[in-house]
Amino acid sequence: NIFPNPIEDNFHITTNEINGLFELYNNLGQKVKSTNLTSNKTMITRGNLKQGIYFYKISKKGIRLDMGKILFR
């Protein structure tokens, strides 16, 4: 679960899977952010990501657990 969505600055990821990997891609399919998920709730900072739609993937040991899109305002 990712919230809030749409995102202004920071966002949170809640998951039952610890030691997973969060990856964020732009609309060209380029990876723009990658973070290890070391707890059930992780805060991610937007950094310098521009406004627009991004696609995320959460995986563990190469197995995709979740995917979707998020919107940065």
Short mmCIF file of N, CA, C and O in Angstrom, two decimals:
data_model
loop_
_atom_site.label_atom_id
_atom_site.label_comp_id
_atom_site.label_asym_id
_atom_site.label_seq_id
_atom_site.Cartn_x
_atom_site.Cartn_y
_atom_site.Cartn_z
N ASN A 1 0.85 -1.18 0.00
CA ASN A 1 0.00 0.00 0.00
C ASN A 1 0.90 1.24 0.00
O ASN A 1 1.82 1.34 0.79
N ILE A 2 0.62 2.15 -0.89
CA ILE A 2 1.38 3.40 -0.98
C ILE A 2 0.43 4.56 -0.72
O ILE A 2 -0.64 4.63 -1.33
N PHE A 3 0.82 5.45 0.18
CA PHE A 3 -0.03 6.60 0.49
C PHE A 3 0.83 7.78 0.87
O PHE A 3 1.95 7.58 1.34
N PRO A 4 0.39 9.01 0.71
CA PRO A 4 -0.79 9.36 -0.07
C PRO A 4 -0.51 9.18 -1.56
O PRO A 4 0.63 9.08 -1.98
N ASN A 5 -1.53 9.14 -2.33
CA ASN A 5 -1.41 9.07 -3.79
C ASN A 5 -2.60 9.83 -4.36
O ASN A 5 -3.72 9.34 -4.22
N PRO A 6 -2.42 11.00 -4.95
CA PRO A 6 -1.22 11.64 -5.44
C PRO A 6 -0.30 12.12 -4.32
O PRO A 6 -0.71 12.32 -3.19
N ILE A 7 0.97 12.32 -4.70
CA ILE A 7 2.04 12.63 -3.76
C ILE A 7 2.55 14.04 -4.00
O ILE A 7 2.76 14.44 -5.14
N GLU A 8 2.76 14.76 -2.89
CA GLU A 8 3.36 16.10 -2.99
C GLU A 8 4.85 16.05 -2.65
O GLU A 8 5.67 16.54 -3.40
N ASP A 9 5.21 15.47 -1.51
CA ASP A 9 6.60 15.44 -1.07
C ASP A 9 7.04 14.01 -0.72
O ASP A 9 7.67 13.35 -1.51
N ASN A 10 6.70 13.56 0.48
CA ASN A 10 7.07 12.24 0.94
C ASN A 10 5.89 11.29 0.80
O ASN A 10 4.74 11.72 0.79
N PHE A 11 6.18 9.99 0.72
CA PHE A 11 5.12 9.00 0.72
C PHE A 11 5.57 7.79 1.53
O PHE A 11 6.74 7.61 1.83
N HIS A 12 4.59 6.99 1.90
CA HIS A 12 4.84 5.84 2.76
C HIS A 12 4.45 4.56 2.03
O HIS A 12 3.47 4.53 1.28
N ILE A 13 5.22 3.51 2.29
CA ILE A 13 4.92 2.19 1.76
C ILE A 13 4.68 1.28 2.97
O ILE A 13 5.52 1.21 3.87
N THR A 14 3.53 0.63 3.00
CA THR A 14 3.28 -0.39 4.02
C THR A 14 3.17 -1.73 3.32
O THR A 14 2.54 -1.85 2.26
N THR A 15 3.82 -2.72 3.89
CA THR A 15 3.83 -4.04 3.29
C THR A 15 4.01 -5.09 4.37
O THR A 15 4.54 -4.80 5.44
N ASN A 16 3.56 -6.30 4.10
CA ASN A 16 3.78 -7.41 5.01
C ASN A 16 5.15 -8.04 4.78
O ASN A 16 5.59 -8.87 5.56
N GLU A 17 5.77 -7.69 3.68
CA GLU A 17 7.06 -8.28 3.31
C GLU A 17 8.20 -7.37 3.77
O GLU A 17 8.29 -6.22 3.38
N ILE A 18 9.07 -7.92 4.61
CA ILE A 18 10.27 -7.20 5.03
C ILE A 18 11.43 -7.71 4.17
O ILE A 18 11.42 -8.85 3.71
N ASN A 19 12.41 -6.87 3.94
CA ASN A 19 13.56 -7.18 3.08
C ASN A 19 13.18 -7.26 1.61
O ASN A 19 13.78 -8.01 0.85
N GLY A 20 12.18 -6.48 1.22
CA GLY A 20 11.80 -6.39 -0.17
C GLY A 20 12.51 -5.21 -0.83
O GLY A 20 13.34 -4.53 -0.23
N LEU A 21 12.19 -4.99 -2.08
CA LEU A 21 12.81 -3.92 -2.86
C LEU A 21 11.71 -3.11 -3.54
O LEU A 21 10.84 -3.67 -4.21
N PHE A 22 11.76 -1.78 -3.36
CA PHE A 22 10.86 -0.86 -4.03
C PHE A 22 11.62 -0.20 -5.17
O PHE A 22 12.72 0.34 -4.96
N GLU A 23 11.07 -0.25 -6.37
CA GLU A 23 11.68 0.39 -7.53
C GLU A 23 10.65 1.30 -8.19
O GLU A 23 9.49 0.92 -8.33
N LEU A 24 11.10 2.48 -8.60
CA LEU A 24 10.22 3.47 -9.22
C LEU A 24 10.76 3.79 -10.61
O LEU A 24 11.97 4.01 -10.78
N TYR A 25 9.87 3.80 -11.60
CA TYR A 25 10.23 4.02 -13.00
C TYR A 25 9.45 5.21 -13.56
O TYR A 25 8.29 5.40 -13.23
N ASN A 26 10.10 5.97 -14.45
CA ASN A 26 9.39 7.06 -15.12
C ASN A 26 8.60 6.50 -16.30
O ASN A 26 8.61 5.29 -16.55
N ASN A 27 7.94 7.37 -17.06
CA ASN A 27 7.09 6.91 -18.17
C ASN A 27 7.89 6.38 -19.36
O ASN A 27 7.32 5.83 -20.29
N LEU A 28 9.22 6.52 -19.32
CA LEU A 28 10.07 5.95 -20.36
C LEU A 28 10.63 4.59 -19.95
O LEU A 28 11.40 3.98 -20.69
N GLY A 29 10.25 4.13 -18.76
CA GLY A 29 10.72 2.84 -18.27
C GLY A 29 12.09 2.90 -17.62
O GLY A 29 12.69 1.86 -17.33
N GLN A 30 12.59 4.10 -17.35
CA GLN A 30 13.89 4.26 -16.70
C GLN A 30 13.73 4.22 -15.19
O GLN A 30 12.86 4.91 -14.65
N LYS A 31 14.56 3.45 -14.51
CA LYS A 31 14.50 3.39 -13.06
C LYS A 31 15.04 4.70 -12.50
O LYS A 31 16.13 5.13 -12.82
N VAL A 32 14.21 5.36 -11.66
CA VAL A 32 14.59 6.66 -11.11
C VAL A 32 14.81 6.62 -9.60
O VAL A 32 15.36 7.55 -9.03
N LYS A 33 14.39 5.53 -8.95
CA LYS A 33 14.57 5.41 -7.51
C LYS A 33 14.48 3.94 -7.14
O LYS A 33 13.71 3.18 -7.71
N SER A 34 15.30 3.55 -6.18
CA SER A 34 15.30 2.18 -5.68
C SER A 34 15.59 2.23 -4.19
O SER A 34 16.52 2.90 -3.76
N THR A 35 14.78 1.52 -3.39
CA THR A 35 14.93 1.54 -1.94
C THR A 35 14.67 0.15 -1.37
O THR A 35 13.71 -0.50 -1.75
N ASN A 36 15.54 -0.28 -0.46
CA ASN A 36 15.30 -1.52 0.26
C ASN A 36 14.24 -1.30 1.32
O ASN A 36 14.28 -0.30 2.04
N LEU A 37 13.30 -2.22 1.42
CA LEU A 37 12.23 -2.14 2.41
C LEU A 37 12.64 -3.00 3.61
O LEU A 37 12.59 -4.22 3.54
N THR A 38 13.07 -2.35 4.68
CA THR A 38 13.60 -3.06 5.83
C THR A 38 12.63 -3.15 7.00
O THR A 38 12.96 -3.72 8.03
N SER A 39 11.44 -2.59 6.83
CA SER A 39 10.41 -2.69 7.88
C SER A 39 9.04 -2.71 7.20
O SER A 39 8.93 -2.57 6.00
N ASN A 40 8.00 -2.88 8.01
CA ASN A 40 6.64 -2.93 7.46
C ASN A 40 6.16 -1.59 6.95
O ASN A 40 5.22 -1.52 6.17
N LYS A 41 6.79 -0.50 7.41
CA LYS A 41 6.41 0.84 6.96
C LYS A 41 7.67 1.62 6.64
O LYS A 41 8.55 1.76 7.49
N THR A 42 7.77 2.11 5.42
CA THR A 42 8.94 2.84 4.97
C THR A 42 8.51 4.17 4.39
O THR A 42 7.57 4.23 3.61
N MET A 43 9.21 5.25 4.76
CA MET A 43 8.95 6.56 4.19
C MET A 43 9.97 6.83 3.09
O MET A 43 11.16 6.60 3.26
N ILE A 44 9.48 7.29 1.96
CA ILE A 44 10.32 7.62 0.81
C ILE A 44 10.19 9.11 0.54
O ILE A 44 9.09 9.65 0.56
N THR A 45 11.31 9.77 0.29
CA THR A 45 11.27 11.19 -0.05
C THR A 45 11.23 11.34 -1.57
O THR A 45 11.83 10.56 -2.31
N ARG A 46 10.52 12.34 -2.00
CA ARG A 46 10.37 12.60 -3.43
C ARG A 46 11.68 13.00 -4.09
O ARG A 46 11.96 12.64 -5.22
N GLY A 47 12.47 13.76 -3.36
CA GLY A 47 13.73 14.23 -3.93
C GLY A 47 13.47 15.18 -5.08
O GLY A 47 12.62 16.05 -5.00
N ASN A 48 14.17 15.00 -6.19
CA ASN A 48 14.04 15.91 -7.34
C ASN A 48 13.16 15.34 -8.45
O ASN A 48 13.27 15.77 -9.59
N LEU A 49 12.30 14.39 -8.13
CA LEU A 49 11.42 13.81 -9.15
C LEU A 49 10.39 14.84 -9.60
O LEU A 49 9.77 15.52 -8.78
N LYS A 50 10.22 14.95 -10.90
CA LYS A 50 9.31 15.94 -11.47
C LYS A 50 7.86 15.47 -11.39
O LYS A 50 7.58 14.29 -11.18
N GLN A 51 6.97 16.41 -11.59
CA GLN A 51 5.54 16.13 -11.62
C GLN A 51 5.24 15.13 -12.72
O GLN A 51 5.83 15.18 -13.80
N GLY A 52 4.32 14.21 -12.46
CA GLY A 52 3.91 13.27 -13.49
C GLY A 52 3.57 11.90 -12.92
O GLY A 52 3.54 11.69 -11.72
N ILE A 53 3.31 10.97 -13.82
CA ILE A 53 2.96 9.60 -13.45
C ILE A 53 4.21 8.74 -13.46
O ILE A 53 5.01 8.80 -14.39
N TYR A 54 4.35 7.94 -12.42
CA TYR A 54 5.46 7.00 -12.28
C TYR A 54 4.90 5.61 -12.00
O TYR A 54 3.78 5.47 -11.51
N PHE A 55 5.67 4.61 -12.28
CA PHE A 55 5.26 3.23 -12.08
C PHE A 55 6.19 2.59 -11.06
O PHE A 55 7.40 2.81 -11.10
N TYR A 56 5.61 1.81 -10.16
CA TYR A 56 6.43 1.19 -9.12
C TYR A 56 6.31 -0.33 -9.16
O TYR A 56 5.34 -0.88 -9.68
N LYS A 57 7.31 -0.96 -8.60
CA LYS A 57 7.32 -2.41 -8.45
C LYS A 57 7.91 -2.71 -7.08
O LYS A 57 8.92 -2.13 -6.69
N ILE A 58 7.27 -3.62 -6.37
CA ILE A 58 7.80 -4.12 -5.10
C ILE A 58 8.09 -5.60 -5.31
O ILE A 58 7.21 -6.35 -5.77
N SER A 59 9.30 -6.01 -5.00
CA SER A 59 9.70 -7.40 -5.21
C SER A 59 10.52 -7.91 -4.03
O SER A 59 11.01 -7.14 -3.21
N LYS A 60 10.65 -9.21 -3.98
CA LYS A 60 11.48 -9.86 -2.96
C LYS A 60 12.13 -11.06 -3.60
O LYS A 60 11.44 -11.93 -4.15
N LYS A 61 13.46 -11.08 -3.59
CA LYS A 61 14.25 -12.17 -4.18
C LYS A 61 13.84 -12.39 -5.64
O LYS A 61 13.70 -13.52 -6.10
N GLY A 62 13.62 -11.29 -6.37
CA GLY A 62 13.31 -11.37 -7.78
C GLY A 62 11.87 -11.69 -8.12
O GLY A 62 11.50 -11.75 -9.29
N ILE A 63 11.03 -11.90 -7.13
CA ILE A 63 9.61 -12.21 -7.36
C ILE A 63 8.79 -10.95 -7.13
O ILE A 63 8.85 -10.34 -6.06
N ARG A 64 8.02 -10.56 -8.14
CA ARG A 64 7.19 -9.35 -8.04
C ARG A 64 6.03 -9.59 -7.09
O ARG A 64 5.27 -10.54 -7.24
N LEU A 65 5.89 -8.71 -6.10
CA LEU A 65 4.82 -8.81 -5.12
C LEU A 65 3.69 -7.83 -5.40
O LEU A 65 2.54 -8.10 -5.09
N ASP A 66 4.05 -6.67 -5.96
CA ASP A 66 3.05 -5.64 -6.22
C ASP A 66 3.59 -4.70 -7.28
O ASP A 66 4.81 -4.56 -7.45
N MET A 67 2.68 -4.09 -8.01
CA MET A 67 3.06 -3.05 -8.97
C MET A 67 1.88 -2.13 -9.17
O MET A 67 0.74 -2.50 -8.90
N GLY A 68 2.17 -0.92 -9.63
CA GLY A 68 1.11 0.04 -9.84
C GLY A 68 1.68 1.38 -10.28
O GLY A 68 2.83 1.47 -10.67
N LYS A 69 0.85 2.40 -10.21
CA LYS A 69 1.30 3.73 -10.61
C LYS A 69 1.00 4.72 -9.50
O LYS A 69 0.07 4.55 -8.72
N ILE A 70 1.82 5.76 -9.47
CA ILE A 70 1.64 6.84 -8.52
C ILE A 70 1.79 8.16 -9.28
O ILE A 70 2.41 8.21 -10.33
N LEU A 71 1.19 9.18 -8.72
CA LEU A 71 1.19 10.50 -9.35
C LEU A 71 1.88 11.49 -8.43
O LEU A 71 1.52 11.61 -7.26
N PHE A 72 2.89 12.17 -8.96
CA PHE A 72 3.54 13.26 -8.25
C PHE A 72 2.94 14.57 -8.74
O PHE A 72 2.90 14.81 -9.95
N ARG A 73 2.46 15.40 -7.82
CA ARG A 73 1.93 16.71 -8.17
C ARG A 73 3.02 17.73 -8.21
O ARG A 73 3.98 17.69 -7.54
#
